mmCIF file of C-alpha atoms and ligand atoms in Angstrom:
data_model
loop_
_atom_site.group_PDB
_atom_site.id
_atom_site.type_symbol
_atom_site.label_atom_id
_atom_site.label_comp_id
_atom_site.label_asym_id
_atom_site.label_seq_id
_atom_site.Cartn_x
_atom_site.Cartn_y
_atom_site.Cartn_z
ATOM 1 C CA MET L 1 -2.307 6.267 -13.646
ATOM 2 C CA MET L 2 -3.983 9.642 -13.489
ATOM 3 C CA ALA L 3 -1.747 10.796 -10.606
ATOM 4 C CA LEU L 4 1.388 9.891 -12.608
ATOM 5 C CA ARG L 5 0.001 11.612 -15.700
ATOM 6 C CA LEU L 6 -0.724 14.784 -13.747
ATOM 7 C CA ALA L 7 2.758 14.692 -12.251
ATOM 8 C CA ARG L 8 4.479 14.270 -15.633
ATOM 9 C CA ALA L 9 2.229 17.045 -17.144
ATOM 10 C CA ALA L 10 2.973 19.455 -14.353
ATOM 11 C CA THR L 11 6.723 18.994 -14.207
ATOM 12 C CA GLY L 12 7.312 18.290 -17.973
ATOM 13 C CA LYS L 13 9.427 15.249 -16.867
ATOM 14 C CA ASP L 14 8.832 11.614 -17.729
ATOM 15 C CA ARG L 15 10.433 9.473 -15.093
ATOM 16 C CA ILE L 16 9.130 8.159 -11.770
ATOM 17 C CA ILE L 17 10.734 6.640 -8.703
ATOM 18 C CA LYS L 18 8.903 3.740 -7.042
ATOM 19 C CA PHE L 19 10.091 1.410 -4.310
ATOM 20 C CA GLU L 20 10.801 -2.282 -4.376
ATOM 21 C CA HIS L 21 7.700 -4.483 -3.769
ATOM 22 C CA HIS L 22 5.353 -1.489 -3.599
ATOM 23 C CA PHE L 23 2.234 -2.176 -5.690
ATOM 24 C CA HIS L 24 0.400 0.518 -7.565
ATOM 25 C CA GLY L 25 -1.773 -1.517 -9.960
ATOM 26 C CA TRP L 26 -1.003 -3.391 -13.145
ATOM 27 C CA HIS L 27 -0.755 -0.559 -15.652
ATOM 28 C CA ASP L 28 2.481 -0.151 -17.531
ATOM 29 C CA TYR L 29 4.129 2.500 -15.468
ATOM 30 C CA ALA L 30 3.435 0.748 -12.179
ATOM 31 C CA ALA L 31 3.749 -2.906 -13.282
ATOM 32 C CA GLY L 32 7.066 -3.169 -11.453
ATOM 33 C CA GLU L 33 10.429 -4.634 -11.702
ATOM 34 C CA TRP L 34 11.603 -7.295 -14.147
ATOM 35 C CA THR L 35 12.706 -10.283 -12.146
ATOM 36 C CA GLU L 36 14.201 -13.598 -13.121
ATOM 37 C CA GLY L 37 11.153 -15.878 -13.478
ATOM 38 C CA GLY L 38 8.733 -13.087 -12.493
ATOM 39 C CA THR L 39 5.936 -11.928 -14.694
ATOM 40 C CA ALA L 40 5.184 -8.408 -13.364
ATOM 41 C CA ALA L 41 6.751 -6.540 -16.276
ATOM 42 C CA LEU L 42 6.067 -9.060 -19.028
ATOM 43 C CA GLY L 43 4.537 -7.171 -22.016
ATOM 44 C CA VAL L 44 5.465 -3.737 -20.802
ATOM 45 C CA PRO L 45 7.446 -1.735 -23.349
ATOM 46 C CA SER L 46 11.077 -1.405 -22.384
ATOM 47 C CA GLN L 47 10.914 2.355 -23.022
ATOM 48 C CA THR L 48 8.232 2.513 -20.342
ATOM 49 C CA LEU L 49 10.271 0.426 -17.908
ATOM 50 C CA SER L 50 13.299 2.675 -18.554
ATOM 51 C CA ASN L 51 11.264 5.587 -17.163
ATOM 52 C CA VAL L 52 10.618 3.824 -13.871
ATOM 53 C CA VAL L 53 13.421 3.800 -11.356
ATOM 54 C CA ILE L 54 12.992 1.173 -8.610
ATOM 55 C CA ILE L 55 14.932 1.443 -5.345
ATOM 56 C CA PRO L 56 14.497 0.024 -1.834
ATOM 57 C CA GLN L 57 12.439 1.908 0.680
ATOM 58 C CA ASN L 58 13.557 3.640 3.889
ATOM 59 C CA ASP L 59 16.836 4.909 2.419
ATOM 60 C CA LEU L 60 16.454 8.656 2.077
ATOM 61 C CA ALA L 61 20.105 9.284 1.023
ATOM 62 C CA LEU L 62 19.565 6.804 -1.851
ATOM 63 C CA VAL L 63 16.435 8.621 -2.926
ATOM 64 C CA GLU L 64 18.288 11.933 -2.879
ATOM 65 C CA ARG L 65 21.182 10.535 -4.923
ATOM 66 C CA THR L 66 18.734 9.016 -7.427
ATOM 67 C CA ILE L 67 17.027 12.340 -7.966
ATOM 68 C CA GLU L 68 20.399 13.979 -8.535
ATOM 69 C CA GLN L 69 21.796 11.295 -10.818
ATOM 70 C CA GLU L 70 18.734 10.172 -12.779
ATOM 71 C CA SER L 71 17.541 12.962 -14.989
ATOM 72 C CA GLY L 72 13.928 13.871 -15.336
ATOM 73 C CA ILE L 73 12.295 12.630 -12.253
ATOM 74 C CA ALA L 74 8.656 13.841 -12.201
ATOM 75 C CA ALA L 75 7.275 11.935 -9.230
ATOM 76 C CA ILE L 76 7.847 9.589 -6.368
ATOM 77 C CA ILE L 77 5.045 7.158 -5.623
ATOM 78 C CA LEU L 78 4.789 4.833 -2.671
ATOM 79 C CA GLU L 79 2.473 2.910 -0.319
ATOM 80 C CA PRO L 80 2.955 5.151 2.690
ATOM 81 C CA THR L 81 2.786 2.315 5.233
ATOM 82 C CA GLY L 82 5.316 0.347 3.300
ATOM 83 C CA TYR L 83 5.306 -2.471 0.764
ATOM 84 C CA HIS L 84 2.451 -5.012 0.827
ATOM 85 C CA TRP L 85 0.234 -2.517 2.601
ATOM 86 C CA GLY L 86 2.624 -2.366 5.483
ATOM 87 C CA GLY L 87 3.935 -5.910 5.572
ATOM 88 C CA GLY L 88 7.404 -4.233 5.180
ATOM 89 C CA PRO L 89 6.729 -1.039 7.093
ATOM 90 C CA THR L 90 8.175 2.360 6.240
ATOM 91 C CA ALA L 91 9.852 4.547 8.833
ATOM 92 C CA VAL L 92 7.902 7.740 9.581
ATOM 93 C CA GLU L 93 11.142 9.688 9.462
ATOM 94 C CA PHE L 94 11.637 8.337 5.965
ATOM 95 C CA LEU L 95 8.220 9.703 4.915
ATOM 96 C CA ARG L 96 9.010 13.037 6.507
ATOM 97 C CA GLY L 97 12.358 13.084 4.714
ATOM 98 C CA LEU L 98 10.672 12.322 1.382
ATOM 99 C CA ARG L 99 8.233 15.185 1.900
ATOM 100 C CA GLU L 100 11.072 17.677 2.655
ATOM 101 C CA LEU L 101 13.173 16.345 -0.247
ATOM 102 C CA THR L 102 10.475 16.393 -2.876
ATOM 103 C CA ARG L 103 9.384 19.886 -1.873
ATOM 104 C CA ARG L 104 12.961 21.050 -2.198
ATOM 105 C CA THR L 105 13.565 19.355 -5.580
ATOM 106 C CA GLY L 106 10.199 19.994 -7.217
ATOM 107 C CA VAL L 107 9.348 16.334 -7.439
ATOM 108 C CA VAL L 108 5.650 15.397 -7.053
ATOM 109 C CA LEU L 109 5.093 13.212 -4.018
ATOM 110 C CA ILE L 110 2.293 10.681 -4.507
ATOM 111 C CA PHE L 111 0.922 8.556 -1.666
ATOM 112 C CA ASP L 112 -0.886 5.521 -2.948
ATOM 113 C CA GLU L 113 -3.611 5.205 -0.378
ATOM 114 C CA VAL L 114 -5.716 2.731 -2.335
ATOM 115 C CA ILE L 115 -5.609 0.477 0.714
ATOM 116 C CA THR L 116 -4.409 2.751 3.533
ATOM 117 C CA GLY L 117 -6.841 5.454 2.582
ATOM 118 C CA PHE L 118 -9.463 5.110 5.328
ATOM 119 C CA ARG L 119 -7.796 2.064 6.850
ATOM 120 C CA ALA L 120 -4.735 3.721 8.467
ATOM 121 C CA SER L 121 -7.122 6.342 9.900
ATOM 122 C CA PRO L 122 -10.264 8.149 8.668
ATOM 123 C CA GLY L 123 -7.791 10.487 6.914
ATOM 124 C CA GLY L 124 -5.515 7.674 5.665
ATOM 125 C CA ALA L 125 -1.869 7.169 6.344
ATOM 126 C CA GLN L 126 -1.217 10.895 5.708
ATOM 127 C CA ALA L 127 -3.479 11.967 8.615
ATOM 128 C CA ARG L 128 -2.049 9.215 10.833
ATOM 129 C CA PHE L 129 1.473 10.369 10.210
ATOM 130 C CA GLY L 130 0.824 14.071 9.747
ATOM 131 C CA ILE L 131 2.471 14.198 6.334
ATOM 132 C CA THR L 132 0.616 15.726 3.358
ATOM 133 C CA PRO L 133 1.694 14.491 -0.106
ATOM 134 C CA ASP L 134 1.109 16.478 -3.385
ATOM 135 C CA LEU L 135 -1.229 13.872 -4.708
ATOM 136 C CA THR L 136 -3.119 10.889 -3.176
ATOM 137 C CA THR L 137 -4.640 7.906 -5.056
ATOM 138 C CA MET L 138 -7.622 6.135 -3.528
ATOM 139 C CA ALA L 139 -9.852 3.231 -4.430
ATOM 140 C CA LYS L 140 -11.543 0.279 -2.660
ATOM 141 C CA ILE L 141 -13.134 1.906 0.415
ATOM 142 C CA VAL L 142 -13.480 5.306 -1.318
ATOM 143 C CA ALA L 143 -16.282 4.024 -3.554
ATOM 144 C CA GLY L 144 -18.160 2.192 -0.820
ATOM 145 C CA GLY L 145 -17.725 -1.222 -2.392
ATOM 146 C CA LEU L 146 -18.554 -0.098 -5.919
ATOM 147 C CA PRO L 147 -15.903 0.135 -8.589
ATOM 148 C CA GLY L 148 -14.232 3.448 -8.368
ATOM 149 C CA GLY L 149 -11.109 5.419 -7.572
ATOM 150 C CA ALA L 150 -10.147 9.017 -6.929
ATOM 151 C CA VAL L 151 -7.145 11.305 -7.069
ATOM 152 C CA ALA L 152 -6.905 14.096 -4.561
ATOM 153 C CA GLY L 153 -4.237 16.711 -3.946
ATOM 154 C CA ARG L 154 -2.829 20.137 -4.559
ATOM 155 C CA ALA L 155 -5.317 22.536 -6.254
ATOM 156 C CA ASP L 156 -2.858 23.598 -8.951
ATOM 157 C CA LEU L 157 -2.230 19.962 -9.971
ATOM 158 C CA LEU L 158 -5.963 19.091 -9.984
ATOM 159 C CA ALA L 159 -6.777 22.265 -11.965
ATOM 160 C CA MET L 160 -5.250 20.370 -14.888
ATOM 161 C CA ILE L 161 -8.310 18.148 -15.017
ATOM 162 C CA ASP L 162 -10.890 20.885 -14.353
ATOM 163 C CA SER L 163 -14.185 19.844 -15.862
ATOM 164 C CA ASP L 164 -15.383 23.388 -16.513
ATOM 165 C CA PRO L 165 -15.869 23.270 -20.352
ATOM 166 C CA LEU L 166 -15.164 26.911 -20.830
ATOM 167 C CA LEU L 167 -11.922 26.696 -18.768
ATOM 168 C CA SER L 168 -10.900 23.352 -20.224
ATOM 169 C CA ARG L 169 -11.111 24.541 -23.848
ATOM 170 C CA SER L 170 -8.834 27.394 -23.175
ATOM 171 C CA ASN L 171 -6.465 25.596 -20.899
ATOM 172 C CA LYS L 172 -3.488 24.380 -22.845
ATOM 173 C CA ARG L 173 -2.267 22.425 -19.758
ATOM 174 C CA ARG L 174 -5.404 20.376 -19.504
ATOM 175 C CA VAL L 175 -4.937 16.667 -18.926
ATOM 176 C CA ALA L 176 -7.640 14.487 -20.529
ATOM 177 C CA HIS L 177 -9.338 11.744 -18.564
ATOM 178 C CA PRO L 178 -12.154 10.260 -20.590
ATOM 179 C CA GLY L 179 -13.242 6.715 -19.822
ATOM 180 C CA THR L 180 -16.381 4.501 -19.524
ATOM 181 C CA PHE L 181 -16.485 4.718 -15.768
ATOM 182 C CA ASN L 182 -14.848 8.037 -15.166
ATOM 183 C CA ALA L 183 -17.067 10.335 -13.071
ATOM 184 C CA ASN L 184 -19.557 7.399 -12.735
ATOM 185 C CA PRO L 185 -22.441 8.954 -10.690
ATOM 186 C CA LEU L 186 -23.404 5.658 -9.020
ATOM 187 C CA SER L 187 -19.906 5.142 -7.622
ATOM 188 C CA ALA L 188 -19.722 8.760 -6.606
ATOM 189 C CA ALA L 189 -22.922 8.452 -4.647
ATOM 190 C CA ALA L 190 -21.678 5.319 -2.895
ATOM 191 C CA ALA L 191 -18.470 7.225 -2.100
ATOM 192 C CA VAL L 192 -20.296 10.058 -0.510
ATOM 193 C CA ALA L 193 -22.398 7.752 1.619
ATOM 194 C CA CYS L 194 -19.422 5.627 2.642
ATOM 195 C CA LEU L 195 -17.155 8.526 3.478
ATOM 196 C CA GLU L 196 -19.828 9.959 5.861
ATOM 197 C CA LEU L 197 -19.528 6.679 7.781
ATOM 198 C CA VAL L 198 -15.691 6.757 7.586
ATOM 199 C CA GLY L 199 -15.706 10.285 8.867
ATOM 200 C CA THR L 200 -17.298 9.246 12.148
ATOM 201 C CA GLY L 201 -14.253 7.047 12.926
ATOM 202 C CA ASP L 202 -16.598 4.388 14.398
ATOM 203 C CA PRO L 203 -15.806 1.753 11.753
ATOM 204 C CA HIS L 204 -12.035 2.231 12.472
ATOM 205 C CA ARG L 205 -12.413 1.943 16.232
ATOM 206 C CA ALA L 206 -14.193 -1.456 15.801
ATOM 207 C CA ALA L 207 -11.952 -2.804 13.027
ATOM 208 C CA ASP L 208 -8.679 -1.717 14.723
ATOM 209 C CA ALA L 209 -9.729 -3.331 18.042
ATOM 210 C CA ALA L 210 -10.667 -6.539 16.202
ATOM 211 C CA ALA L 211 -7.234 -6.502 14.472
ATOM 212 C CA VAL L 212 -5.455 -6.271 17.836
ATOM 213 C CA ARG L 213 -7.462 -9.254 19.065
ATOM 214 C CA LEU L 214 -6.559 -11.201 15.942
ATOM 215 C CA VAL L 215 -2.860 -10.423 16.164
ATOM 216 C CA ASP L 216 -2.899 -11.394 19.877
ATOM 217 C CA GLY L 217 -4.652 -14.694 18.986
ATOM 218 C CA MET L 218 -2.194 -15.446 16.224
ATOM 219 C CA ASN L 219 0.796 -14.718 18.371
ATOM 220 C CA ALA L 220 -0.701 -16.986 21.129
ATOM 221 C CA ALA L 221 -1.059 -19.639 18.427
ATOM 222 C CA PHE L 222 2.713 -19.353 17.643
ATOM 223 C CA LYS L 223 3.481 -19.874 21.252
ATOM 224 C CA ALA L 224 1.079 -22.725 21.791
ATOM 225 C CA THR L 225 2.387 -24.686 18.790
ATOM 226 C CA GLY L 226 6.042 -23.761 19.296
ATOM 227 C CA VAL L 227 6.278 -22.637 15.657
ATOM 228 C CA ALA L 228 8.623 -19.672 15.073
ATOM 229 C CA GLY L 229 7.010 -16.644 13.620
ATOM 230 C CA ARG L 230 5.044 -13.549 14.422
ATOM 231 C CA ALA L 231 1.893 -11.610 13.677
ATOM 232 C CA TYR L 232 1.808 -7.823 13.652
ATOM 233 C CA GLY L 233 -0.240 -5.059 12.215
ATOM 234 C CA LEU L 234 -1.210 -1.445 11.721
ATOM 235 C CA ALA L 235 -4.764 -0.211 12.266
ATOM 236 C CA SER L 236 -6.954 -2.956 10.654
ATOM 237 C CA MET L 237 -4.194 -4.443 8.509
ATOM 238 C CA VAL L 238 -2.630 -7.605 9.774
ATOM 239 C CA HIS L 239 0.437 -9.422 8.605
ATOM 240 C CA PHE L 240 2.244 -12.672 9.762
ATOM 241 C CA LEU L 241 5.226 -14.639 8.876
ATOM 242 C CA ILE L 242 5.872 -18.322 9.634
ATOM 243 C CA GLY L 243 9.013 -20.282 10.322
ATOM 244 C CA GLN L 244 11.391 -17.415 11.067
ATOM 245 C CA GLU L 245 12.689 -16.044 14.342
ATOM 246 C CA CYS L 246 11.367 -12.491 14.977
ATOM 247 C CA PRO L 247 11.984 -9.761 17.419
ATOM 248 C CA PRO L 248 9.383 -9.620 20.222
ATOM 249 C CA GLY L 249 7.176 -6.521 20.528
ATOM 250 C CA GLY L 250 3.704 -5.190 20.606
ATOM 251 C CA PHE L 251 1.056 -4.925 17.883
ATOM 252 C CA GLU L 252 3.234 -3.047 15.337
ATOM 253 C CA TRP L 253 6.444 -4.343 13.818
ATOM 254 C CA PRO L 254 9.140 -3.008 16.168
ATOM 255 C CA ASP L 255 11.810 -1.627 13.741
ATOM 256 C CA PRO L 256 10.974 -0.609 10.158
ATOM 257 C CA TYR L 257 14.726 -0.484 9.380
ATOM 258 C CA LYS L 258 14.907 -4.199 10.076
ATOM 259 C CA ALA L 259 12.447 -5.555 7.598
ATOM 260 C CA PRO L 260 10.470 -8.547 8.584
ATOM 261 C CA PRO L 261 11.916 -11.810 7.170
ATOM 262 C CA ASN L 262 9.970 -13.572 4.497
ATOM 263 C CA THR L 263 8.026 -16.822 4.978
ATOM 264 C CA ASP L 264 9.621 -19.544 2.745
ATOM 265 C CA PRO L 265 7.324 -19.794 -0.363
ATOM 266 C CA GLY L 266 6.900 -23.587 0.171
ATOM 267 C CA VAL L 267 5.800 -22.933 3.753
ATOM 268 C CA ALA L 268 3.482 -20.145 2.596
ATOM 269 C CA ILE L 269 1.669 -22.487 0.096
ATOM 270 C CA ALA L 270 1.400 -25.245 2.618
ATOM 271 C CA PHE L 271 0.011 -22.834 5.197
ATOM 272 C CA LYS L 272 -2.508 -21.512 2.698
ATOM 273 C CA GLN L 273 -3.823 -25.008 2.085
ATOM 274 C CA ALA L 274 -3.861 -25.884 5.795
ATOM 275 C CA ALA L 275 -5.838 -22.753 6.637
ATOM 276 C CA LEU L 276 -8.225 -23.459 3.862
ATOM 277 C CA ASN L 277 -8.774 -26.877 5.356
ATOM 278 C CA GLU L 278 -9.827 -25.026 8.515
ATOM 279 C CA GLY L 279 -12.258 -22.824 6.525
ATOM 280 C CA VAL L 280 -10.202 -19.563 6.423
ATOM 281 C CA GLU L 281 -8.602 -18.078 3.366
ATOM 282 C CA PHE L 282 -5.890 -15.604 4.270
ATOM 283 C CA MET L 283 -4.753 -12.908 1.849
ATOM 284 C CA GLY L 284 -1.168 -14.077 1.299
ATOM 285 C CA GLU L 285 0.530 -13.724 4.639
ATOM 286 C CA GLY L 286 -2.020 -11.224 5.912
ATOM 287 C CA ALA L 287 -5.584 -10.273 6.536
ATOM 288 C CA MET L 288 -7.786 -7.199 6.587
ATOM 289 C CA VAL L 289 -10.244 -6.864 9.380
ATOM 290 C CA SER L 290 -13.442 -4.893 9.101
ATOM 291 C CA SER L 291 -15.995 -3.406 11.489
ATOM 292 C CA ALA L 292 -18.402 -6.188 10.441
ATOM 293 C CA HIS L 293 -16.255 -8.964 11.923
ATOM 294 C CA THR L 294 -17.633 -10.204 15.199
ATOM 295 C CA ASP L 295 -15.717 -11.391 18.267
ATOM 296 C CA GLN L 296 -16.685 -14.989 17.141
ATOM 297 C CA ASP L 297 -15.188 -14.399 13.705
ATOM 298 C CA ILE L 298 -11.883 -13.246 15.194
ATOM 299 C CA GLU L 299 -11.815 -16.163 17.622
ATOM 300 C CA ASP L 300 -12.674 -18.659 14.860
ATOM 301 C CA THR L 301 -9.883 -17.207 12.648
ATOM 302 C CA ALA L 302 -7.280 -17.380 15.432
ATOM 303 C CA ASN L 303 -8.335 -20.994 16.173
ATOM 304 C CA ALA L 304 -8.079 -21.859 12.474
ATOM 305 C CA PHE L 305 -4.653 -20.235 12.388
ATOM 306 C CA GLU L 306 -3.468 -22.300 15.326
ATOM 307 C CA LYS L 307 -4.759 -25.561 13.837
ATOM 308 C CA ALA L 308 -3.063 -24.760 10.506
ATOM 309 C CA LEU L 309 0.265 -24.124 12.230
ATOM 310 C CA ALA L 310 -0.202 -27.384 14.163
ATOM 311 C CA ALA L 311 -0.804 -29.259 10.894
ATOM 312 C CA LEU L 312 2.368 -27.774 9.318
ATOM 313 C CA LYS L 313 4.331 -28.818 12.339
ATOM 314 C CA ALA L 314 2.833 -32.348 12.375
ATOM 315 C CA ASP L 315 3.800 -32.756 8.707
ATOM 316 C CA GLY L 316 7.358 -31.541 9.475
ATOM 317 C CA ILE L 317 6.974 -28.492 7.176
ATOM 318 C CA VAL L 318 8.049 -26.134 9.986
HETATM 319 C C1 PLP C 401 -1.748 -0.173 -2.996
HETATM 320 C C2 PLP C 401 -2.553 -0.418 -4.292
HETATM 321 N N1 PLP C 401 -2.403 0.507 -5.238
HETATM 322 C C3 PLP C 401 -3.047 0.325 -6.423
HETATM 323 C C4 PLP C 401 -3.860 -0.675 -6.640
HETATM 324 C C5 PLP C 401 -4.588 -0.851 -7.997
HETATM 325 O O1 PLP C 401 -5.816 -0.379 -7.875
HETATM 326 P P1 PLP C 401 -6.849 -0.585 -9.131
HETATM 327 O O2 PLP C 401 -7.060 -2.062 -9.185
HETATM 328 O O3 PLP C 401 -8.051 0.090 -8.746
HETATM 329 O O4 PLP C 401 -6.150 -0.034 -10.320
HETATM 330 C C6 PLP C 401 -4.063 -1.653 -5.669
HETATM 331 C C7 PLP C 401 -5.018 -2.767 -5.872
HETATM 332 O O5 PLP C 401 -5.144 -3.719 -5.191
HETATM 333 C C8 PLP C 401 -3.409 -1.501 -4.443
HETATM 334 O O6 PLP C 401 -3.487 -2.424 -3.498
#
């Protein structure tokens, strides 16, 4: 919310572009599209929704046309690894194109690194891909497990929330950010301690290696059970889909321009229950691996995955 506010304050424009299925929290500007039967935008004022333009990812020409045709675009916000924290991956050329396009058109580029910050690499997706946005939003890992979030980015944008009281009184472009937990010292202390660990890269090496083992184990389970589907991932973020033919490939999804097919919702619910019966709760059709997971945890999870697939097959669900 703060990043969007800064972008609107800096540009004097109201509207933002976001991408289909990208999640940026539940506040009004990010709540998402109105869909038949969907609830994401229920209760959001229609004036607010009219200031959010939602288009598919990976189509740079469409973004360019949208900026030209829709007046008053202040910012573009996205999950840099793609929707559902990379379940539907973005193409790196698309990100590069967005960087060049936003620079040229004066639109503020915001990477939502709430999940990918410190997972995609110690410097987030932006360090992994070598693309620096104007603003970055962070939460989760950034506060070391305590509630907290942060916005980082261009000095001229962050100057609008400068906390120097003398400066801020005279600064007509100051953006206010009062709140119960804003600048909470406990979360800030946890953040500093956590980021020192993150900076070593050690947790990533362990977690990323565990994710590769998990994805291999899951793909072996598809093979062993004869169920169609595929597991894939990026860094320590793992995704899978069940009951659909998929292109073969390595750890990462092979072609971001060919989005992974969706698991049928009925199959997804049945799988969730079957996996719970085996003692594992997956996060939708995905999993996050951490440096605390042991080889045994990974093996147990892959075994539970295989048993759950076998149960779906035995019940004729896939
Ligand atoms: C990519 C992404 N952006 C934003 C958010 C919202 O973060 P918060 O709950 O701190 O507002 C989330 C929460 O899960 C998220 O995954």
